[in-house]
Coordinates of C-alpha atoms (C1' of nucleotides) in Angstrom, one line a residue:
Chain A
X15 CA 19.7 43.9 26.7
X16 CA 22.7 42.0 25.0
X17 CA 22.5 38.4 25.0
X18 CA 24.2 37.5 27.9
X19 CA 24.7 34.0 28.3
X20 CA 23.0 32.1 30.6
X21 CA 24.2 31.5 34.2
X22 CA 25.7 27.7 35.0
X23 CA 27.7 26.0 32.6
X24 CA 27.4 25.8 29.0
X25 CA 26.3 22.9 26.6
X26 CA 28.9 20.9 25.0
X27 CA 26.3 20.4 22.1
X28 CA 24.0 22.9 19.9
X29 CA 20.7 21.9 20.5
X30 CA 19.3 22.3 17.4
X31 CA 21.8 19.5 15.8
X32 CA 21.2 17.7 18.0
X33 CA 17.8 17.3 17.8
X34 CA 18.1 16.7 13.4
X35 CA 21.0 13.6 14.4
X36 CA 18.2 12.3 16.9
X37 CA 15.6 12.7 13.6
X38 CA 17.5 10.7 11.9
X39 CA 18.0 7.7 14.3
X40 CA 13.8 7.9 14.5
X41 CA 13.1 7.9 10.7
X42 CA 15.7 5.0 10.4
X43 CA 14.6 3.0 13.1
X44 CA 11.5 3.8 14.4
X45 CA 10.0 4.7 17.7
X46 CA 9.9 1.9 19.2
X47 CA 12.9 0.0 17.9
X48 CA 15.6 3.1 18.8
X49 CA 16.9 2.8 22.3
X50 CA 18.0 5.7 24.1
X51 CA 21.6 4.1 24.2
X52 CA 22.1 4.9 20.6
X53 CA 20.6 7.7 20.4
X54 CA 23.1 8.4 23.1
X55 CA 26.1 7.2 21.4
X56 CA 25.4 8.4 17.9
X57 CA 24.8 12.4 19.4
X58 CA 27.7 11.9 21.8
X59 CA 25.4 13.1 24.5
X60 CA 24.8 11.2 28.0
X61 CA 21.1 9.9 28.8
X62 CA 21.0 12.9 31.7
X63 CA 21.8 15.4 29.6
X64 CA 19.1 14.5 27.3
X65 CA 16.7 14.3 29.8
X66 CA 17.7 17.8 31.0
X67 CA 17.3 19.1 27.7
X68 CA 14.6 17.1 25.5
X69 CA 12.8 15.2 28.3
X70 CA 11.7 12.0 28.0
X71 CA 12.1 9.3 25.1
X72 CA 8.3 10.4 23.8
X73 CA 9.2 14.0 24.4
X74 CA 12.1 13.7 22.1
X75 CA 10.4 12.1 19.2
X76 CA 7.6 14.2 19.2
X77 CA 9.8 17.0 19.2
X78 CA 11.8 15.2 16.2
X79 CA 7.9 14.7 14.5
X80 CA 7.4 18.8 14.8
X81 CA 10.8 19.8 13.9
X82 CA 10.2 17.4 10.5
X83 CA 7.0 19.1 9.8
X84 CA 8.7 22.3 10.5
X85 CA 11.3 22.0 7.8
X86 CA 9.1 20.9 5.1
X87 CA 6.6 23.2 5.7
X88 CA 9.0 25.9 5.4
X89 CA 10.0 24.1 2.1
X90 CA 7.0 23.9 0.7
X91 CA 5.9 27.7 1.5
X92 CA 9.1 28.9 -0.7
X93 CA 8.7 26.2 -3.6
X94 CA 5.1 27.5 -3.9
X95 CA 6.0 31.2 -3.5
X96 CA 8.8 30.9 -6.0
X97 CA 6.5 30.1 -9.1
X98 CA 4.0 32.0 -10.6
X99 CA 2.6 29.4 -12.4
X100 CA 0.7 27.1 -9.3
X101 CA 0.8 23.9 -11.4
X102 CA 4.6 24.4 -11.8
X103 CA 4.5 25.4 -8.0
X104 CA 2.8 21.8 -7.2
X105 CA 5.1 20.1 -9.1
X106 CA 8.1 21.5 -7.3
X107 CA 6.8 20.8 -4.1
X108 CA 6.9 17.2 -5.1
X109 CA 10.2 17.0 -6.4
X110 CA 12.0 18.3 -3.8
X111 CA 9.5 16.2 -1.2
X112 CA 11.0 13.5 -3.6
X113 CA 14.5 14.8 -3.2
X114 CA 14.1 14.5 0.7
X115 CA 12.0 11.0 0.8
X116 CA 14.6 9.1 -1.5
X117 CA 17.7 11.3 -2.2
X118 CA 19.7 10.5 -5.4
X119 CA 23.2 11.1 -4.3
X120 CA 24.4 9.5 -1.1
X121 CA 22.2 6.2 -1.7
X122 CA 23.8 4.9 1.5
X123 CA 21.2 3.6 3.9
X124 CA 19.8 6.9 4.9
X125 CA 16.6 6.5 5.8
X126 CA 13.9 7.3 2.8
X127 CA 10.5 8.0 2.8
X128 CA 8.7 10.4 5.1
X129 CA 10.0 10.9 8.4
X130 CA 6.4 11.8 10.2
X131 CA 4.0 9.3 7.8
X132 CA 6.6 6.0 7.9
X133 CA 7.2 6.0 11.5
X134 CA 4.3 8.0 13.2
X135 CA 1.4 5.6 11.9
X136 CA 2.7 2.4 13.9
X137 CA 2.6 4.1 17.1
X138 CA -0.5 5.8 16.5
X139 CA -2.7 2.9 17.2
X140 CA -1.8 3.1 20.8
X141 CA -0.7 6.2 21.7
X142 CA -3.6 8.7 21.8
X143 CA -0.9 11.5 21.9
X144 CA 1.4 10.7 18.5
X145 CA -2.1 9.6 17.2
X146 CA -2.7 13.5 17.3
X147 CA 0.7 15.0 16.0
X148 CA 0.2 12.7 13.2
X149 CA -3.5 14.1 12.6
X150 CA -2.3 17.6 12.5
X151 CA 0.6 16.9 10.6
X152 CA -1.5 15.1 7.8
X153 CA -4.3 18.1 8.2
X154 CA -1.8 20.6 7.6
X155 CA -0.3 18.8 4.3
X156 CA -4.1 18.9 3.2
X157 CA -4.7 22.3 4.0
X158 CA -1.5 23.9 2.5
X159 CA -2.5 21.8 -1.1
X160 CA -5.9 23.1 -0.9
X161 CA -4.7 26.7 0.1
X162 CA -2.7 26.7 -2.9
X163 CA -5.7 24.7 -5.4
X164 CA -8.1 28.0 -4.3
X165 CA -5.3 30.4 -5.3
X166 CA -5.0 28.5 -8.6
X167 CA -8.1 28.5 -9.2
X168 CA -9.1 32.5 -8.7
X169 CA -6.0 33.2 -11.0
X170 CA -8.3 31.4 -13.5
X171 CA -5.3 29.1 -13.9
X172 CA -7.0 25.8 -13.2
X173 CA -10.9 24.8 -13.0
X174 CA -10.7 21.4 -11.3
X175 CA -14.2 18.9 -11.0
X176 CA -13.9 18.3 -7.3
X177 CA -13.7 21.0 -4.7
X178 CA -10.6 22.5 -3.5
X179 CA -11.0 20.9 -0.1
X180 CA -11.0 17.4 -1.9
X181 CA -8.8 18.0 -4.6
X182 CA -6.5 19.3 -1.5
X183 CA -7.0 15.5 -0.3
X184 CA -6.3 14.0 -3.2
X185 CA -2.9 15.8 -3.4
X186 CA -2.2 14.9 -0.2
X187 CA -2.9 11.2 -0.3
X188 CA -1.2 11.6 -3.7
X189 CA 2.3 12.4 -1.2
X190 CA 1.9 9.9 1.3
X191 CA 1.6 6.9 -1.0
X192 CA 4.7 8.3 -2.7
X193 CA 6.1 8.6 0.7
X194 CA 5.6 5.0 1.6
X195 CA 6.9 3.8 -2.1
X196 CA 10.3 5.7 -1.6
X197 CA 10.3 3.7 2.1
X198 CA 9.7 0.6 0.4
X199 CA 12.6 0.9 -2.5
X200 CA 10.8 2.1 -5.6
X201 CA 13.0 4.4 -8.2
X202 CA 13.5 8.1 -8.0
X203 CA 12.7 7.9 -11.7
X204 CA 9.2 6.1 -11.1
X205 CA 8.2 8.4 -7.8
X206 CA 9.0 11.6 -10.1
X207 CA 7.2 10.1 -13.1
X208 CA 3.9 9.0 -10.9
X209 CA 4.0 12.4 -9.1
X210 CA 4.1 14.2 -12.1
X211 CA 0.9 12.4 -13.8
X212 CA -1.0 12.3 -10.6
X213 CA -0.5 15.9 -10.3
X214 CA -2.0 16.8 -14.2
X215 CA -4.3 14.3 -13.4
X216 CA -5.8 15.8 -9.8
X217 CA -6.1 19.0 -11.0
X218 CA -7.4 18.1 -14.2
Chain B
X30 CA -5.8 -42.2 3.2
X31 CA -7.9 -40.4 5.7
X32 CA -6.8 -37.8 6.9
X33 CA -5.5 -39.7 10.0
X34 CA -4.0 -37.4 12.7
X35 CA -0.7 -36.9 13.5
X36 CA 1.7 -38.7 16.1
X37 CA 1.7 -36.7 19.2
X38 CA -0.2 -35.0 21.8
X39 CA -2.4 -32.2 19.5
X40 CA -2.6 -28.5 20.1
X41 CA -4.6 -26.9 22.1
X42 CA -5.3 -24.0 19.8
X43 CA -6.0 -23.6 16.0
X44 CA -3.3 -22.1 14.1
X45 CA -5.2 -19.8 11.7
X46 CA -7.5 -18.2 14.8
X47 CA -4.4 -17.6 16.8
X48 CA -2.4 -16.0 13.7
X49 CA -5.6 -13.6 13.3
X50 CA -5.6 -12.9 17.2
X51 CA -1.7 -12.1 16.8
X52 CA -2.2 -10.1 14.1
X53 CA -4.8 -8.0 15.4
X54 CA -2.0 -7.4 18.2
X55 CA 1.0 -6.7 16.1
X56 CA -1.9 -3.9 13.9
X57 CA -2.3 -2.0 16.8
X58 CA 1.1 -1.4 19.2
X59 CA 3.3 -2.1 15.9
X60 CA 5.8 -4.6 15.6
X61 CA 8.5 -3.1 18.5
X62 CA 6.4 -2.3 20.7
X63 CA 4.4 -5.4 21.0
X64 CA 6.4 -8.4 23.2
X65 CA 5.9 -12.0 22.8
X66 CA 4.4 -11.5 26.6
X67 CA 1.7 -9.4 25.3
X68 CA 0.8 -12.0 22.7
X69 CA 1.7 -14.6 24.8
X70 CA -0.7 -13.4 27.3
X71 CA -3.6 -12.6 24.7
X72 CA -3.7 -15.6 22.8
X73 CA -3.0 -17.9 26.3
X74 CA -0.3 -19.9 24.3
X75 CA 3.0 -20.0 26.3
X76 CA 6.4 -18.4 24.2
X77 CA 7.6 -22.1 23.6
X78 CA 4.6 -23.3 22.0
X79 CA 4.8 -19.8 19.9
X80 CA 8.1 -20.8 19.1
X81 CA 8.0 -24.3 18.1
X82 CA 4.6 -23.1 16.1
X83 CA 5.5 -19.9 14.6
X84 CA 9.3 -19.4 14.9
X85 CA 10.8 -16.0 16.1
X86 CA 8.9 -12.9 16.9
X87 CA 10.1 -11.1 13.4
X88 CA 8.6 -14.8 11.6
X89 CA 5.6 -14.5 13.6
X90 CA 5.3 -10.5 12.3
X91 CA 6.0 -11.7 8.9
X92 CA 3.5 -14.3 8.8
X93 CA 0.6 -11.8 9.9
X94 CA 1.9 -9.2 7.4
X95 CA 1.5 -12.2 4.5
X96 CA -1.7 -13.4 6.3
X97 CA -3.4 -9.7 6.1
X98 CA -2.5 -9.5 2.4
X99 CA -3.9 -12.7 1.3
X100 CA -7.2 -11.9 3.0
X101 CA -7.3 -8.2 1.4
X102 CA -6.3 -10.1 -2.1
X103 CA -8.8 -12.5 -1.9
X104 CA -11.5 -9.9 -0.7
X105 CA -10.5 -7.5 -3.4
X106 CA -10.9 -10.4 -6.7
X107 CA -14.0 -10.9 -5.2
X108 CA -15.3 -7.5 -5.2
X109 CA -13.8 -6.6 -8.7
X110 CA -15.6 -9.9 -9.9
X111 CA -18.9 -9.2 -8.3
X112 CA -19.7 -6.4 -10.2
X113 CA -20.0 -5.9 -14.0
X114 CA -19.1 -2.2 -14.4
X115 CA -15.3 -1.9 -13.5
X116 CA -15.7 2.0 -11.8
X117 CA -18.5 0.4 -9.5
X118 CA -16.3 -2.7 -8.8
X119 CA -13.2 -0.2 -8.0
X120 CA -15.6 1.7 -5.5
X121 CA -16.8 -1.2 -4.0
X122 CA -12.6 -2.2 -3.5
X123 CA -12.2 0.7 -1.5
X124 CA -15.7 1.2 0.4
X125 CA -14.8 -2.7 1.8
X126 CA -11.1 -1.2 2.8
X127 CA -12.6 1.9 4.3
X128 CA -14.8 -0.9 6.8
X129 CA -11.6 -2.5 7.5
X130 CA -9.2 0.7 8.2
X131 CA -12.1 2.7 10.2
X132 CA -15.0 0.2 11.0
X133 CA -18.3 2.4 11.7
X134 CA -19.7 -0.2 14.1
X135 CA -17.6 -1.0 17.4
X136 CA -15.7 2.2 17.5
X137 CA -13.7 0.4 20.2
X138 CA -9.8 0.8 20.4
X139 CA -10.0 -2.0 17.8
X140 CA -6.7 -1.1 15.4
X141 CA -7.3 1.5 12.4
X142 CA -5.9 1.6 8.9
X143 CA -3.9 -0.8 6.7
X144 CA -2.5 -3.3 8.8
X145 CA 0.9 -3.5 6.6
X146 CA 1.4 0.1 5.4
X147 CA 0.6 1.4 9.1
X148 CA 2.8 -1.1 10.7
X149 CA 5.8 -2.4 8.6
X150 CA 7.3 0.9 7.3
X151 CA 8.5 2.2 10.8
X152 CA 10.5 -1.7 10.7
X153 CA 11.0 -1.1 6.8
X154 CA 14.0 1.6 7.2
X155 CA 16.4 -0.5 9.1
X156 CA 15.0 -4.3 8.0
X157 CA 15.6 -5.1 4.6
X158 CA 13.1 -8.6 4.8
X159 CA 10.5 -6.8 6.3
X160 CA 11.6 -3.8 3.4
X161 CA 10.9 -6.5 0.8
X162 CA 8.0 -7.4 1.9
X163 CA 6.1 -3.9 2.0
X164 CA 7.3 -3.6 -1.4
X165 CA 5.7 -7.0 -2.5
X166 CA 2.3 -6.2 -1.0
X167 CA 2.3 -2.4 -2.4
X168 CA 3.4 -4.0 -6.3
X169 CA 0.4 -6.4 -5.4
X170 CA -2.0 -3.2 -5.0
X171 CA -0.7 -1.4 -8.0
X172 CA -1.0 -4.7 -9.9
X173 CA -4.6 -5.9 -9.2
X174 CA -5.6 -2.4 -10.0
X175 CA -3.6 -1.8 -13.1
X176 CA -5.3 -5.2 -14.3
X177 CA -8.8 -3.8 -13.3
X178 CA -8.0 -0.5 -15.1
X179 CA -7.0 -2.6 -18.6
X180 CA -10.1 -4.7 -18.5
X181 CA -12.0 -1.9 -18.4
X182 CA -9.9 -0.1 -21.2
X183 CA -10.5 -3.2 -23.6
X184 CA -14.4 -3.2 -22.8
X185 CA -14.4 0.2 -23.4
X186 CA -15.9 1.3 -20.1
X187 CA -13.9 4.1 -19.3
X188 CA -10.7 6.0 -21.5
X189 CA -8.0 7.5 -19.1
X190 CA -5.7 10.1 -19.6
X191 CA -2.3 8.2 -18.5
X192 CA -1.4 4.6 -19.0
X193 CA -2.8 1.5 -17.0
X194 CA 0.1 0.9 -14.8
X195 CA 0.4 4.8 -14.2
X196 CA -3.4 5.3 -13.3
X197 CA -2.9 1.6 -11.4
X198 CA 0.0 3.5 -9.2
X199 CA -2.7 6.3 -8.8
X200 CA -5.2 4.2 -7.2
X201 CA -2.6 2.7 -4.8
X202 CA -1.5 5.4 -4.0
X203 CA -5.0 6.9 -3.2
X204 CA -5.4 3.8 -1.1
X205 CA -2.9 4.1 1.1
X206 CA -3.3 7.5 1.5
X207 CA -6.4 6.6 2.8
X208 CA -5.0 4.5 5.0
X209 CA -2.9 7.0 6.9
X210 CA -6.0 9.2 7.7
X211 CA -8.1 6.2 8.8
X212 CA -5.0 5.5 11.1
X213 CA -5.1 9.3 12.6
X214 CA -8.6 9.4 13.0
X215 CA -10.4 11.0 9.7
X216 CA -14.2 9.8 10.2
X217 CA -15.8 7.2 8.0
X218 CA -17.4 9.8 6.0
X219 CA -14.7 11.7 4.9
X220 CA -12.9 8.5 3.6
X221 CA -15.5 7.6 1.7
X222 CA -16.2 11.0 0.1
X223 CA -12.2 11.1 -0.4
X224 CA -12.4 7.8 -2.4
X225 CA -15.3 8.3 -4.0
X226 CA -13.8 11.7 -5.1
X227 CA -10.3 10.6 -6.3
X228 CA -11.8 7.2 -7.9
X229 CA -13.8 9.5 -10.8
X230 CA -10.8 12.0 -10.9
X231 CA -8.0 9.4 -11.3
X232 CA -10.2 7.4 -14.1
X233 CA -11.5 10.3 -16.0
Chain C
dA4 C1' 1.6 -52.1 28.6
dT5 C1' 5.5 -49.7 26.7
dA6 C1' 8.0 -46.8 23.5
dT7 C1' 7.7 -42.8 20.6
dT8 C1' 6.3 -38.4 19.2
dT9 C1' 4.6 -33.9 19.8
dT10 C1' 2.7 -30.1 22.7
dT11 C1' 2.5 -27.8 27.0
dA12 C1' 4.3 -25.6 31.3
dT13 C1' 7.7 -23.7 34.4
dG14 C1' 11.3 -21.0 34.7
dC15 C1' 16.0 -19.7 33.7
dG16 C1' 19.6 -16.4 31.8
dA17 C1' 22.0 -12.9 29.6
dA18 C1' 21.0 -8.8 27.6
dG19 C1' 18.7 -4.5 27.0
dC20 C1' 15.6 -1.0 28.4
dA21 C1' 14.1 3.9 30.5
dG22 C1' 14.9 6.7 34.0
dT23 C1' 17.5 8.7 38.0
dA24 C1' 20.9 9.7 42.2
dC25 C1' 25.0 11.6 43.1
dA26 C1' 29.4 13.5 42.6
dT27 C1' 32.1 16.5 39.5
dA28 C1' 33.1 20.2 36.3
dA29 C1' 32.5 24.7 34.3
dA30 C1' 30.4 28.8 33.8
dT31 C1' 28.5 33.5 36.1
dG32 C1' 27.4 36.9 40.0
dA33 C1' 28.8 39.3 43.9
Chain D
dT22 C1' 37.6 34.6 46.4
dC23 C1' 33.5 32.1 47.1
dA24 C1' 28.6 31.1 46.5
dT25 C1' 25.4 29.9 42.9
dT26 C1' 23.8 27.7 38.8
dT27 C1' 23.8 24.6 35.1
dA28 C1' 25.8 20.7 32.5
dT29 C1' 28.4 16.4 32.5
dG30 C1' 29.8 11.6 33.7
dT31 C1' 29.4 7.4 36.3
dA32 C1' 26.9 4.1 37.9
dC33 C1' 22.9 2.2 39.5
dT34 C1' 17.9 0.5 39.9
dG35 C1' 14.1 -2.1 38.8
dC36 C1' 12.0 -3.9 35.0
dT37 C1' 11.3 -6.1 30.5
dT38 C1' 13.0 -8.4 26.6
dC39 C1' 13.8 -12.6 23.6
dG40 C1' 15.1 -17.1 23.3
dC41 C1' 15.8 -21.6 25.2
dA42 C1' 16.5 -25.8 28.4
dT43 C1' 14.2 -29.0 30.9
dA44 C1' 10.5 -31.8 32.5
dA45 C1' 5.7 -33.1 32.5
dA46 C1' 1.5 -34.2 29.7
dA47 C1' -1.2 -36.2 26.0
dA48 C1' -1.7 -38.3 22.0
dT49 C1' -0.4 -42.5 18.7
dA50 C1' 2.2 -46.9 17.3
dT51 C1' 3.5 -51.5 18.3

DNA sequence: ATATTTTTATGCGAAGCAGTACATAAATGA
DNA sequence: TCATTTATGTACTGCTTCGCATAAAAATAT
């Protein structure tokens, strides 16, 4: 059983990159205002090949959307699993979320913010389907904070006033609104500092 | 000087109602997606008239945007002012968002969430005017509640942990997280409890 | 009445859009 | 070698988009 390549001809392109050049275009542009000619002319890929491979313009960002929450929940599994102390875990999350939403270095015009919470939400009010991808997304930001918050809390490391489930909102809502401030242009320095005091302050 | 009226033939339609109809467009499909046909069509004013009343489809956007934050402004003085302990003035700020991002009545297809942080961030990445004003109306939140916050400081009400403008970014923060799940379909209930939750955590 | 001013209505035009048909190219299997 | 399979490249279709040019309509001013 080696991996024998497939039969016809092969891709010019790696699918994969592909698909994190075609995130980009999205989270710069949005939805609605990217046109399938750029995305086109920036990969270097014809329309039919895209088609053949990615499907249709709504397949492809919704693909984008999953690959996005892919990568940063990945990210956030290893931040948390590479602390002991869960506050210092938390905190991590949110810088490197930071890191990614509004990057210091390279301050060309990359996009900033969060790829999934600055573009999904303005498509979401008419299409039932993004509406849902942008439901689980947000659900599974929740969960993950409050997963961690309940393992926190039977170490004996934190005894916070509201319940896990809402202090697992809190934290979450706590990452969007930082999301849309790095969108809108506000400092690294002030996102870190905010993060930082709404994180002592959540779990307080 | 009465208020005589003007020179030529008058318009058929009132600025301010049509600006609300447009708006209630533009909240729902999003900037790109909606076309001057759609609001053309809705409001029954032909694309000249739009035009010559309006200007181009991004001043027409722009216009709702500063239209929606005016009205949320003037609600939220009112609500602040209408009560005499701040923490019950701050809930009543958010329980009269939560009505406008997830109205319990007419659970039509009627748009969901914050008009301008559901709608302008997907334009925000490639559109610098449209960038600064998201910004604006996001310093605006942050403001009116860092003011709140300090009047109740002074009167002694309440004594929290971090600083006025950080505990003011907080609240904003909260809000427009709040936002995002109204926009993805969280129910009523869980909004409220949400706010409720994070208003006593943040202030405490 | 007639001129002037402003809005409305029709419809044009150049560009852009998503999606696809069809022929060609490049690989494998036999 | 030759059939088969898959990807690529060109070019097209049918539709939508924004913005505007032009003429008609409805008001006031003289």
């Amino acid at each position: 059983m080696s991996p024998s390549r497939p039969r016809g001809r092969p891709r010019l392109f790696d699918k994969d990159e592909a698909l994190t050049t075609i995130q980009r275009i999205f989270w710069k542009n949005g939805y609605s205002a990217t046109s399938l000619d750029q995305i086109s002319a920036e990969t270097k890929i014809n329309r039919p090949s895209l088609y053949a491979t990615f499907g249709s313009k709504k397949d492809i960002y919704i693909k984008c959307l999953e690959h996005f929450a892919e990568m940063m929940g990945k990210r956030t599994e290893a931040a948390i699993l590479s602390e002991t102390e869960i506050s210092r875990g938390l905190e991590k999350v949110f810088m490197q979320a930071m890191e990614i939403y509004r990057p210091k270095a390279k301050s060309d015009g990359g996009p900033m913010g969060c790829f999934v919470t600055c573009t999904a939400p303005s498509e979401a009010g008419a299409d039932e389907e993004i509406k849902e991808v942008l439901k689980m997304v947000l659900d599974r930001i929740d969960q993950t904070m409050r997963e961690t918050v309940e393992a926190a809390i039977k170490d004996r490391k934190i005894q916070p006033k509201q319940t896990a489930e809402i202090t697992g909102h809190l934290l979450g809502c706590l990452l969007n609104g930082l999301s849309l401030r790095a969108r809108s242009g506000t400092s690294r320095d002030e996102l870190e500092r905010t993060a930082k005091a709404g994180i002592e302050q959540i779990l307080a």
